């Protein structure tokens, strides 16, 4: 298990890789390709004619790609990374667009003007990669920590990204918390040239398609696609794990896995103990209905407190989600049971229209200002994180430095105006897919599962499923007050009506109990300690008020404190200079 790193420079590219902790596996002329120790699936080098590559590549439609290339053109044991490279070598970006899977690939390609590095990220963003320019050199890696170690990179804390994280609870675009380091966007092919220029080409982007067939036909076609997406993600042999919360999305994935897999299906749920509201009755009902081997993992607050620092350190880009430690513990439980693939139900809300869209739909009914700006501001507010608190949370010095930074609305406004998506609901889903889907949900799943030696796979984020979702008329996704209606209709025969028709409640994470209990001492030490004061990001009086549960912060106090605490732990792990 490993990550990869690459470098393009006339000045000892292999040496640059080694300075990042990489082991060169191919070095020629102005480029070097290498592997890094750590959790991940990187392998290589791969070769196709004059092209050489390294990558983290898992393809779900390898047979179709082999057929595209023609019989006899590939050895039977050709790895997925080489298969993807050969598709690019033969067909260019069309070959990449034809792939379905999880991949981050780096290709060294000779051109008349010199070698160029090509960075490719899969359509939805299941794998993540970063790149940076320093002096006359390019470097890229699937590990942000590796780029942090690159000596020529004069990096430090990128303050606009701090503001973004506190607003969204993740970083929704190209920016990272390290100045000068950028994340490649999903569904893109990025060409890095020796002269310092770069060209970005879109491999795939979802688009709204008018398709007025009857809803029953849409549901039938969606069911076919869901079965295909799930079947492709099942392991070839052995049992499979499924993370089962008890909601519709994870329940339908569990039911499909049980129907399609000829090996045992083991389902896993979380309990926080005590009287915390939970969905265990529903997950237990689904497990019994689908005849899975079911396990409930209890997560004590003391364990969350003990393991939070190491868990935050696993995430190259921080995610302010209090389920990160429980997610890691679930992944470890699945791995301990001998499995290497775990399915999840992520994707239902951003693809088919969950409740997170309701505040925006209500805003649209009452807004007076035309255009996209007020819509984008309402979208930021709908997150209910620290956006409104930034003037009293950040110090005057930080606010002054951010005065000329691009507005936060620029991160979402391009998705919220008519273009590829004409209806408001589809614009919202497109925004959710390209921001939270790629930069929160999928990156968290990949980092957490890889740390346990697993591959986390999400059938609802299948590209064909997503494409069909944008063919379904919006009125069949949000049908009256029924959210994700078409998705529910597609699987109604698979699950009890009690599960299909119940309103979404979500798992209640006892964040405030943790902050008042086992995390109280750690929170005070981190947020009010000398390191945080020296960094000068946050106003101490505001943090003290929040920690005492005073002021106007309630009832979202716990979630907001969790964001600040997560950020502080990430900063201590990565230690970027001011």
Coordinates of C-alpha atoms in Angstrom, one line a residue, residues 130 144 148 155-166 170-171 173-183 312 315-319 537-538 563 566-572 574-578:
X130 CA -2.2 17.7 -5.4
X144 CA -0.2 16.5 0.6
X148 CA 4.9 19.7 2.4
X155 CA 4.9 27.3 1.5
X156 CA 3.0 28.4 4.5
X157 CA -0.6 28.7 5.8
X158 CA -3.0 29.8 3.1
X159 CA -5.4 32.1 5.0
X160 CA -8.3 32.1 2.4
X161 CA -8.4 28.3 2.8
X162 CA -8.8 28.8 6.6
X163 CA -11.8 30.9 5.9
X164 CA -13.2 28.4 3.5
X165 CA -12.8 25.5 5.9
X166 CA -14.6 27.3 8.7
X170 CA -14.0 21.1 4.1
X171 CA -12.2 22.8 1.2
X173 CA -12.2 23.5 -4.7
X174 CA -8.6 23.8 -5.8
X175 CA -7.3 25.5 -2.7
X176 CA -5.5 23.8 0.1
X177 CA -4.3 25.0 3.5
X178 CA -0.7 25.1 2.1
X179 CA 0.1 28.2 0.1
X180 CA 1.1 27.4 -3.5
X181 CA -0.3 23.8 -3.4
X182 CA -3.4 23.1 -5.4
X183 CA -5.8 20.2 -5.6
X312 CA -7.2 14.2 11.7
X315 CA -6.7 13.6 6.2
X316 CA -4.5 15.6 3.8
X317 CA -7.3 18.1 3.5
X318 CA -9.2 18.4 6.8
X319 CA -12.8 17.5 7.2
X537 CA -5.8 33.0 14.0
X538 CA -8.6 33.1 16.5
X563 CA -14.5 22.8 13.3
X566 CA -10.2 20.0 13.9
X567 CA -8.4 22.8 12.2
X568 CA -6.0 23.3 15.2
X569 CA -5.2 19.6 15.2
X570 CA -4.6 19.6 11.5
X571 CA -2.3 22.6 11.8
X572 CA -0.3 20.9 14.5
X574 CA 1.2 19.6 9.2
X575 CA 2.8 22.5 10.9
X576 CA 2.6 25.1 8.0
X577 CA 4.5 28.3 8.7
X578 CA 2.4 31.5 9.1

